[in-house]
């Protein structure tokens, strides 16, 4: 499966708490190409809607790919995602060739996750063991969200609002319009935006006051 550079940047929403290893991973789903991340206080879902196909990605001779099957997500360690991003950002050709702003992710011998990026000259191949952790079920919060007119104050973390705004502007020099939806002062807030290549949806838990 192909993951965009912007989807890899979703590591920003994962946890840094070493005691919460299940939150230190990105959940990658092949169909549609979606990345999930959460730290327990907020969560984000980034769906790629661009037209770059896996067949467009250059061949990496050193990798024997075992493709990700539909319904079989991959949990990618945050540190591996960050390493792939560093490699992509170092490529001089990445802005001219769209597919070079992607990473190809798959399995190798069912025991290792393989992430490959390339500048057409020297590929970078990263490997990580398939983790023995379970990513939390945040999808049901997204699915059960029912927006309503809110006529009460709600307290939100300024730090997390800054994180969300910072991620939104990564993909565009123009101001990104973020839509916010509320249901209850004690329930999650939903935020979303769309650009040419991604559909982003997230939830942010209110602060207890």
mmCIF file of N, CA, C and O in Angstrom, residues 106-188:
data_model
loop_
_atom_site.group_PDB
_atom_site.id
_atom_site.type_symbol
_atom_site.label_atom_id
_atom_site.label_comp_id
_atom_site.label_asym_id
_atom_site.label_seq_id
_atom_site.Cartn_x
_atom_site.Cartn_y
_atom_site.Cartn_z
ATOM 1 N N UNK A 106 4.479 -2.543 3.330
ATOM 2 C CA UNK A 106 3.981 -3.905 3.179
ATOM 3 C C UNK A 106 4.576 -4.795 4.250
ATOM 4 O O UNK A 106 5.188 -4.331 5.212
ATOM 5 N N UNK A 107 4.387 -6.074 4.074
ATOM 6 C CA UNK A 107 4.920 -7.059 5.011
ATOM 7 C C UNK A 107 5.991 -7.888 4.330
ATOM 8 O O UNK A 107 5.992 -8.043 3.102
ATOM 9 N N UNK A 108 6.883 -8.418 5.131
ATOM 10 C CA UNK A 108 7.926 -9.289 4.634
ATOM 11 C C UNK A 108 7.955 -10.528 5.530
ATOM 12 O O UNK A 108 8.208 -10.432 6.735
ATOM 13 N N UNK A 109 7.643 -11.671 4.936
ATOM 14 C CA UNK A 109 7.622 -12.944 5.670
ATOM 15 C C UNK A 109 6.674 -12.909 6.865
ATOM 16 O O UNK A 109 6.846 -13.660 7.826
ATOM 17 N N UNK A 110 5.672 -12.049 6.812
ATOM 18 C CA UNK A 110 4.627 -11.950 7.843
ATOM 19 C C UNK A 110 5.122 -11.508 9.211
ATOM 20 O O UNK A 110 4.329 -11.275 10.116
ATOM 21 N N UNK A 111 6.428 -11.373 9.390
ATOM 22 C CA UNK A 111 6.960 -11.025 10.705
ATOM 23 C C UNK A 111 7.500 -9.608 10.775
ATOM 24 O O UNK A 111 7.727 -9.092 11.870
ATOM 25 N N UNK A 112 7.720 -8.992 9.625
ATOM 26 C CA UNK A 112 8.293 -7.649 9.601
ATOM 27 C C UNK A 112 7.478 -6.724 8.700
ATOM 28 O O UNK A 112 6.971 -7.136 7.649
ATOM 29 N N UNK A 113 7.377 -5.486 9.147
ATOM 30 C CA UNK A 113 6.816 -4.421 8.332
ATOM 31 C C UNK A 113 7.964 -3.798 7.548
ATOM 32 O O UNK A 113 9.045 -3.560 8.093
ATOM 33 N N UNK A 114 7.737 -3.556 6.279
ATOM 34 C CA UNK A 114 8.752 -2.933 5.431
ATOM 35 C C UNK A 114 8.210 -1.609 4.902
ATOM 36 O O UNK A 114 7.085 -1.542 4.415
ATOM 37 N N UNK A 115 9.016 -0.572 5.026
ATOM 38 C CA UNK A 115 8.665 0.753 4.505
ATOM 39 C C UNK A 115 9.783 1.176 3.563
ATOM 40 O O UNK A 115 10.956 1.187 3.949
ATOM 41 N N UNK A 116 9.417 1.509 2.343
ATOM 42 C CA UNK A 116 10.421 1.898 1.351
ATOM 43 C C UNK A 116 10.089 3.269 0.769
ATOM 44 O O UNK A 116 8.927 3.560 0.455
ATOM 45 N N UNK A 117 11.106 4.104 0.654
ATOM 46 C CA UNK A 117 10.996 5.381 -0.037
ATOM 47 C C UNK A 117 12.195 5.475 -0.981
ATOM 48 O O UNK A 117 13.218 4.820 -0.772
ATOM 49 N N UNK A 118 12.078 6.296 -2.011
ATOM 50 C CA UNK A 118 13.168 6.383 -2.980
ATOM 51 C C UNK A 118 13.164 7.726 -3.683
ATOM 52 O O UNK A 118 12.117 8.372 -3.812
ATOM 53 N N UNK A 119 14.350 8.130 -4.138
ATOM 54 C CA UNK A 119 14.488 9.336 -4.965
ATOM 55 C C UNK A 119 14.861 8.951 -6.393
ATOM 56 O O UNK A 119 15.358 9.773 -7.156
ATOM 57 N N UNK A 120 14.640 7.683 -6.751
ATOM 58 C CA UNK A 120 14.950 7.092 -8.058
ATOM 59 C C UNK A 120 16.431 6.767 -8.216
ATOM 60 O O UNK A 120 16.832 6.184 -9.211
ATOM 61 N N UNK A 121 17.239 7.139 -7.224
ATOM 62 C CA UNK A 121 18.664 6.841 -7.276
ATOM 63 C C UNK A 121 19.082 5.901 -6.146
ATOM 64 O O UNK A 121 19.729 4.889 -6.375
ATOM 65 N N UNK A 122 18.690 6.250 -4.928
ATOM 66 C CA UNK A 122 19.082 5.446 -3.779
ATOM 67 C C UNK A 122 17.879 5.243 -2.858
ATOM 68 O O UNK A 122 17.477 6.158 -2.154
ATOM 69 N N UNK A 123 17.309 4.040 -2.850
ATOM 70 C CA UNK A 123 16.144 3.794 -1.989
ATOM 71 C C UNK A 123 16.542 3.681 -0.520
ATOM 72 O O UNK A 123 17.667 3.294 -0.188
ATOM 73 N N UNK A 124 15.621 4.033 0.343
ATOM 74 C CA UNK A 124 15.760 3.813 1.777
ATOM 75 C C UNK A 124 14.732 2.778 2.182
ATOM 76 O O UNK A 124 13.534 2.953 1.924
ATOM 77 N N UNK A 125 15.181 1.694 2.781
ATOM 78 C CA UNK A 125 14.292 0.611 3.192
ATOM 79 C C UNK A 125 14.377 0.461 4.711
ATOM 80 O O UNK A 125 15.461 0.281 5.267
ATOM 81 N N UNK A 126 13.245 0.545 5.359
ATOM 82 C CA UNK A 126 13.162 0.435 6.811
ATOM 83 C C UNK A 126 12.352 -0.806 7.173
ATOM 84 O O UNK A 126 11.364 -1.124 6.515
ATOM 85 N N UNK A 127 12.780 -1.465 8.234
ATOM 86 C CA UNK A 127 12.075 -2.672 8.676
ATOM 87 C C UNK A 127 11.787 -2.583 10.173
ATOM 88 O O UNK A 127 12.599 -2.065 10.944
ATOM 89 N N UNK A 128 10.639 -3.098 10.564
ATOM 90 C CA UNK A 128 10.267 -3.155 11.980
ATOM 91 C C UNK A 128 9.466 -4.428 12.201
ATOM 92 O O UNK A 128 8.714 -4.859 11.321
ATOM 93 N N UNK A 129 9.629 -5.031 13.348
ATOM 94 C CA UNK A 129 8.873 -6.233 13.653
ATOM 95 C C UNK A 129 7.388 -5.898 13.790
ATOM 96 O O UNK A 129 7.018 -4.830 14.272
ATOM 97 N N UNK A 130 6.549 -6.819 13.353
ATOM 98 C CA UNK A 130 5.104 -6.653 13.532
ATOM 99 C C UNK A 130 4.828 -6.591 15.033
ATOM 100 O O UNK A 130 5.173 -7.520 15.769
ATOM 101 N N UNK A 131 4.245 -5.510 15.535
ATOM 102 C CA UNK A 131 4.100 -5.344 16.984
ATOM 103 C C UNK A 131 3.000 -6.232 17.563
ATOM 104 O O UNK A 131 2.006 -6.536 16.906
ATOM 105 N N UNK A 132 3.201 -6.620 18.814
ATOM 106 C CA UNK A 132 2.209 -7.419 19.528
ATOM 107 C C UNK A 132 1.383 -6.499 20.427
ATOM 108 O O UNK A 132 1.399 -6.607 21.652
ATOM 109 N N UNK A 133 0.697 -5.551 19.798
ATOM 110 C CA UNK A 133 -0.158 -4.615 20.522
ATOM 111 C C UNK A 133 -1.468 -4.468 19.757
ATOM 112 O O UNK A 133 -1.554 -4.817 18.572
ATOM 113 N N UNK A 134 -2.474 -3.949 20.431
ATOM 114 C CA UNK A 134 -3.778 -3.732 19.815
ATOM 115 C C UNK A 134 -4.080 -2.240 19.814
ATOM 116 O O UNK A 134 -4.113 -1.615 20.875
ATOM 117 N N UNK A 135 -4.295 -1.702 18.628
ATOM 118 C CA UNK A 135 -4.636 -0.284 18.510
ATOM 119 C C UNK A 135 -6.041 -0.071 19.048
ATOM 120 O O UNK A 135 -6.942 -0.864 18.779
ATOM 121 N N UNK A 136 -6.271 0.995 19.830
ATOM 122 C CA UNK A 136 -7.604 1.198 20.419
ATOM 123 C C UNK A 136 -8.680 1.424 19.362
ATOM 124 O O UNK A 136 -8.416 1.971 18.290
ATOM 125 N N UNK A 137 -9.875 1.022 19.685
ATOM 126 C CA UNK A 137 -11.011 1.168 18.770
ATOM 127 C C UNK A 137 -11.563 2.587 18.871
ATOM 128 O O UNK A 137 -12.493 2.849 19.633
ATOM 129 N N UNK A 138 -10.960 3.504 18.109
ATOM 130 C CA UNK A 138 -11.459 4.881 18.106
ATOM 131 C C UNK A 138 -12.490 5.101 17.008
ATOM 132 O O UNK A 138 -13.215 6.101 17.028
ATOM 133 N N UNK A 139 -12.598 4.159 16.083
ATOM 134 C CA UNK A 139 -13.528 4.336 14.957
ATOM 135 C C UNK A 139 -14.968 4.484 15.442
ATOM 136 O O UNK A 139 -15.752 5.239 14.852
ATOM 137 N N UNK A 140 -15.319 3.790 16.512
ATOM 138 C CA UNK A 140 -16.713 3.849 16.965
ATOM 139 C C UNK A 140 -17.073 5.248 17.468
ATOM 140 O O UNK A 140 -18.231 5.669 17.370
ATOM 141 N N UNK A 141 -16.083 5.994 17.984
ATOM 142 C CA UNK A 141 -16.354 7.361 18.425
ATOM 143 C C UNK A 141 -16.691 8.235 17.220
ATOM 144 O O UNK A 141 -17.614 9.053 17.255
ATOM 145 N N UNK A 142 -15.947 8.042 16.130
ATOM 146 C CA UNK A 142 -16.231 8.776 14.895
ATOM 147 C C UNK A 142 -17.622 8.409 14.373
ATOM 148 O O UNK A 142 -18.404 9.276 13.983
ATOM 149 N N UNK A 143 -17.921 7.106 14.377
ATOM 150 C CA UNK A 143 -19.180 6.635 13.795
ATOM 151 C C UNK A 143 -20.398 7.043 14.607
ATOM 152 O O UNK A 143 -21.487 7.240 14.057
ATOM 153 N N UNK A 144 -20.220 7.170 15.926
ATOM 154 C CA UNK A 144 -21.357 7.466 16.796
ATOM 155 C C UNK A 144 -21.547 8.960 17.048
ATOM 156 O O UNK A 144 -22.505 9.366 17.699
ATOM 157 N N UNK A 145 -20.656 9.769 16.519
ATOM 158 C CA UNK A 145 -20.756 11.213 16.748
ATOM 159 C C UNK A 145 -22.001 11.783 16.085
ATOM 160 O O UNK A 145 -22.258 11.561 14.904
ATOM 161 N N UNK A 146 -22.788 12.538 16.857
ATOM 162 C CA UNK A 146 -24.004 13.154 16.336
ATOM 163 C C UNK A 146 -23.978 14.637 16.677
ATOM 164 O O UNK A 146 -24.241 15.025 17.826
ATOM 165 N N UNK A 147 -23.639 15.474 15.703
ATOM 166 C CA UNK A 147 -23.536 16.910 15.985
ATOM 167 C C UNK A 147 -24.888 17.524 16.309
ATOM 168 O O UNK A 147 -25.939 17.053 15.858
ATOM 169 N N UNK A 148 -24.864 18.569 17.110
ATOM 170 C CA UNK A 148 -26.080 19.293 17.465
ATOM 171 C C UNK A 148 -25.709 20.733 17.761
ATOM 172 O O UNK A 148 -24.536 21.090 17.858
ATOM 173 N N UNK A 149 -26.724 21.568 17.915
ATOM 174 C CA UNK A 149 -26.482 22.963 18.272
ATOM 175 C C UNK A 149 -26.039 23.022 19.731
ATOM 176 O O UNK A 149 -26.727 22.523 20.623
ATOM 177 N N UNK A 150 -24.886 23.602 19.960
ATOM 178 C CA UNK A 150 -24.333 23.661 21.314
ATOM 179 C C UNK A 150 -24.561 25.053 21.890
ATOM 180 O O UNK A 150 -24.113 26.045 21.330
ATOM 181 N N UNK A 151 -25.257 25.120 22.972
ATOM 182 C CA UNK A 151 -25.539 26.401 23.614
ATOM 183 C C UNK A 151 -24.978 26.399 25.030
ATOM 184 O O UNK A 151 -25.661 26.700 25.999
ATOM 185 N N UNK A 152 -23.711 25.983 25.130
ATOM 186 C CA UNK A 152 -23.052 25.912 26.427
ATOM 187 C C UNK A 152 -21.553 26.030 26.201
ATOM 188 O O UNK A 152 -21.047 25.647 25.143
ATOM 189 N N UNK A 153 -20.812 26.553 27.153
ATOM 190 C CA UNK A 153 -19.350 26.668 26.986
ATOM 191 C C UNK A 153 -18.684 25.301 26.982
ATOM 192 O O UNK A 153 -19.164 24.368 27.616
ATOM 193 N N UNK A 154 -17.589 25.206 26.255
ATOM 194 C CA UNK A 154 -16.830 23.961 26.198
ATOM 195 C C UNK A 154 -15.347 24.304 26.329
ATOM 196 O O UNK A 154 -14.882 25.294 25.753
ATOM 197 N N UNK A 155 -14.616 23.524 27.100
ATOM 198 C CA UNK A 155 -13.199 23.791 27.343
ATOM 199 C C UNK A 155 -12.341 22.844 26.509
ATOM 200 O O UNK A 155 -12.497 21.623 26.595
ATOM 201 N N UNK A 156 -11.437 23.419 25.705
ATOM 202 C CA UNK A 156 -10.566 22.633 24.847
ATOM 203 C C UNK A 156 -9.111 23.012 25.115
ATOM 204 O O UNK A 156 -8.809 24.153 25.469
ATOM 205 N N UNK A 157 -8.218 22.068 24.934
ATOM 206 C CA UNK A 157 -6.797 22.290 25.178
ATOM 207 C C UNK A 157 -6.194 23.189 24.100
ATOM 208 O O UNK A 157 -6.280 22.889 22.905
ATOM 209 N N UNK A 158 -5.565 24.298 24.539
ATOM 210 C CA UNK A 158 -4.905 25.167 23.579
ATOM 211 C C UNK A 158 -3.764 24.471 22.858
ATOM 212 O O UNK A 158 -3.543 24.682 21.660
ATOM 213 N N UNK A 159 -3.043 23.601 23.573
ATOM 214 C CA UNK A 159 -1.935 22.872 22.956
ATOM 215 C C UNK A 159 -2.439 21.971 21.844
ATOM 216 O O UNK A 159 -1.863 21.929 20.748
ATOM 217 N N UNK A 160 -3.531 21.244 22.106
ATOM 218 C CA UNK A 160 -4.041 20.328 21.094
ATOM 219 C C UNK A 160 -4.648 21.090 19.913
ATOM 220 O O UNK A 160 -4.548 20.653 18.761
ATOM 221 N N UNK A 161 -5.268 22.233 20.182
ATOM 222 C CA UNK A 161 -5.784 23.055 19.085
ATOM 223 C C UNK A 161 -4.632 23.527 18.192
ATOM 224 O O UNK A 161 -4.760 23.549 16.963
ATOM 225 N N UNK A 162 -3.506 23.885 18.816
ATOM 226 C CA UNK A 162 -2.333 24.303 18.035
ATOM 227 C C UNK A 162 -1.784 23.145 17.209
ATOM 228 O O UNK A 162 -1.373 23.319 16.054
ATOM 229 N N UNK A 163 -1.785 21.937 17.791
ATOM 230 C CA UNK A 163 -1.322 20.752 17.051
ATOM 231 C C UNK A 163 -2.175 20.526 15.806
ATOM 232 O O UNK A 163 -1.666 20.246 14.717
ATOM 233 N N UNK A 164 -3.484 20.643 15.989
ATOM 234 C CA UNK A 164 -4.413 20.405 14.876
ATOM 235 C C UNK A 164 -4.215 21.457 13.787
ATOM 236 O O UNK A 164 -4.119 21.144 12.591
ATOM 237 N N UNK A 165 -4.118 22.727 14.195
ATOM 238 C CA UNK A 165 -3.903 23.798 13.221
ATOM 239 C C UNK A 165 -2.572 23.658 12.504
ATOM 240 O O UNK A 165 -2.470 23.887 11.301
ATOM 241 N N UNK A 166 -1.540 23.252 13.243
ATOM 242 C CA UNK A 166 -0.227 23.064 12.630
ATOM 243 C C UNK A 166 -0.223 21.964 11.600
ATOM 244 O O UNK A 166 0.390 22.085 10.535
ATOM 245 N N UNK A 167 -0.933 20.872 11.893
ATOM 246 C CA UNK A 167 -1.003 19.770 10.934
ATOM 247 C C UNK A 167 -1.794 20.190 9.698
ATOM 248 O O UNK A 167 -1.432 19.852 8.570
ATOM 249 N N UNK A 168 -2.873 20.949 9.907
ATOM 250 C CA UNK A 168 -3.715 21.369 8.782
ATOM 251 C C UNK A 168 -2.942 22.211 7.779
ATOM 252 O O UNK A 168 -3.157 22.099 6.570
ATOM 253 N N UNK A 169 -2.017 23.051 8.252
ATOM 254 C CA UNK A 169 -1.325 23.946 7.328
ATOM 255 C C UNK A 169 -0.095 23.317 6.681
ATOM 256 O O UNK A 169 0.525 23.937 5.814
ATOM 257 N N UNK A 170 0.261 22.088 7.069
ATOM 258 C CA UNK A 170 1.422 21.428 6.478
ATOM 259 C C UNK A 170 1.285 21.239 4.975
ATOM 260 O O UNK A 170 2.248 21.310 4.225
ATOM 261 N N UNK A 171 0.068 20.959 4.540
ATOM 262 C CA UNK A 171 -0.138 20.556 3.153
ATOM 263 C C UNK A 171 -0.339 21.738 2.207
ATOM 264 O O UNK A 171 -0.304 21.576 1.003
ATOM 265 N N UNK A 172 -0.540 22.924 2.736
ATOM 266 C CA UNK A 172 -0.873 24.042 1.860
ATOM 267 C C UNK A 172 -0.335 25.345 2.423
ATOM 268 O O UNK A 172 -0.326 25.558 3.641
ATOM 269 N N UNK A 173 0.100 26.226 1.538
ATOM 270 C CA UNK A 173 0.523 27.555 1.966
ATOM 271 C C UNK A 173 -0.694 28.437 2.240
ATOM 272 O O UNK A 173 -0.609 29.445 2.931
ATOM 273 N N UNK A 174 -1.826 28.070 1.660
ATOM 274 C CA UNK A 174 -3.042 28.837 1.893
ATOM 275 C C UNK A 174 -3.663 28.426 3.226
ATOM 276 O O UNK A 174 -3.390 27.368 3.763
ATOM 277 N N UNK A 175 -4.538 29.272 3.722
ATOM 278 C CA UNK A 175 -5.218 28.960 4.973
ATOM 279 C C UNK A 175 -6.184 27.800 4.761
ATOM 280 O O UNK A 175 -6.988 27.800 3.828
ATOM 281 N N UNK A 176 -6.087 26.787 5.607
ATOM 282 C CA UNK A 176 -6.974 25.639 5.518
ATOM 283 C C UNK A 176 -8.202 25.891 6.390
ATOM 284 O O UNK A 176 -8.078 26.287 7.552
ATOM 285 N N UNK A 177 -9.367 25.681 5.826
ATOM 286 C CA UNK A 177 -10.607 25.860 6.576
ATOM 287 C C UNK A 177 -10.908 24.577 7.347
ATOM 288 O O UNK A 177 -11.081 23.513 6.753
ATOM 289 N N UNK A 178 -10.957 24.675 8.661
ATOM 290 C CA UNK A 178 -11.263 23.532 9.515
ATOM 291 C C UNK A 178 -12.696 23.669 9.998
ATOM 292 O O UNK A 178 -13.084 24.696 10.549
ATOM 293 N N UNK A 179 -13.488 22.631 9.764
ATOM 294 C CA UNK A 179 -14.877 22.613 10.230
ATOM 295 C C UNK A 179 -14.948 21.935 11.593
ATOM 296 O O UNK A 179 -14.410 20.844 11.777
ATOM 297 N N UNK A 180 -15.618 22.590 12.537
ATOM 298 C CA UNK A 180 -15.762 22.057 13.891
ATOM 299 C C UNK A 180 -17.228 21.733 14.145
ATOM 300 O O UNK A 180 -18.115 22.519 13.791
ATOM 301 N N UNK A 181 -17.473 20.589 14.768
ATOM 302 C CA UNK A 181 -18.836 20.186 15.108
ATOM 303 C C UNK A 181 -18.887 19.782 16.583
ATOM 304 O O UNK A 181 -17.981 19.119 17.087
ATOM 305 N N UNK A 182 -19.963 20.190 17.248
ATOM 306 C CA UNK A 182 -20.103 19.959 18.682
ATOM 307 C C UNK A 182 -21.398 19.204 18.959
ATOM 308 O O UNK A 182 -22.369 19.310 18.207
ATOM 309 N N UNK A 183 -21.411 18.458 20.050
ATOM 310 C CA UNK A 183 -22.652 17.779 20.431
ATOM 311 C C UNK A 183 -23.037 18.045 21.882
ATOM 312 O O UNK A 183 -24.195 18.260 22.189
ATOM 313 N N UNK A 184 -22.042 18.047 22.785
ATOM 314 C CA UNK A 184 -22.319 18.211 24.208
ATOM 315 C C UNK A 184 -21.028 18.684 24.873
ATOM 316 O O UNK A 184 -19.932 18.269 24.461
ATOM 317 N N UNK A 185 -21.104 19.532 25.893
ATOM 318 C CA UNK A 185 -19.874 20.022 26.519
ATOM 319 C C UNK A 185 -18.957 18.938 27.066
ATOM 320 O O UNK A 185 -17.752 19.164 27.218
ATOM 321 N N UNK A 186 -19.504 17.759 27.371
ATOM 322 C CA UNK A 186 -18.701 16.669 27.927
ATOM 323 C C UNK A 186 -18.386 15.568 26.924
ATOM 324 O O UNK A 186 -17.850 14.526 27.294
ATOM 325 N N UNK A 187 -18.731 15.795 25.663
ATOM 326 C CA UNK A 187 -18.520 14.801 24.621
ATOM 327 C C UNK A 187 -17.460 15.286 23.641
ATOM 328 O O UNK A 187 -17.155 16.480 23.584
ATOM 329 N N UNK A 188 -16.871 14.372 22.848
ATOM 330 C CA UNK A 188 -15.829 14.779 21.893
ATOM 331 C C UNK A 188 -16.315 15.814 20.886
ATOM 332 O O UNK A 188 -17.495 15.855 20.524
#
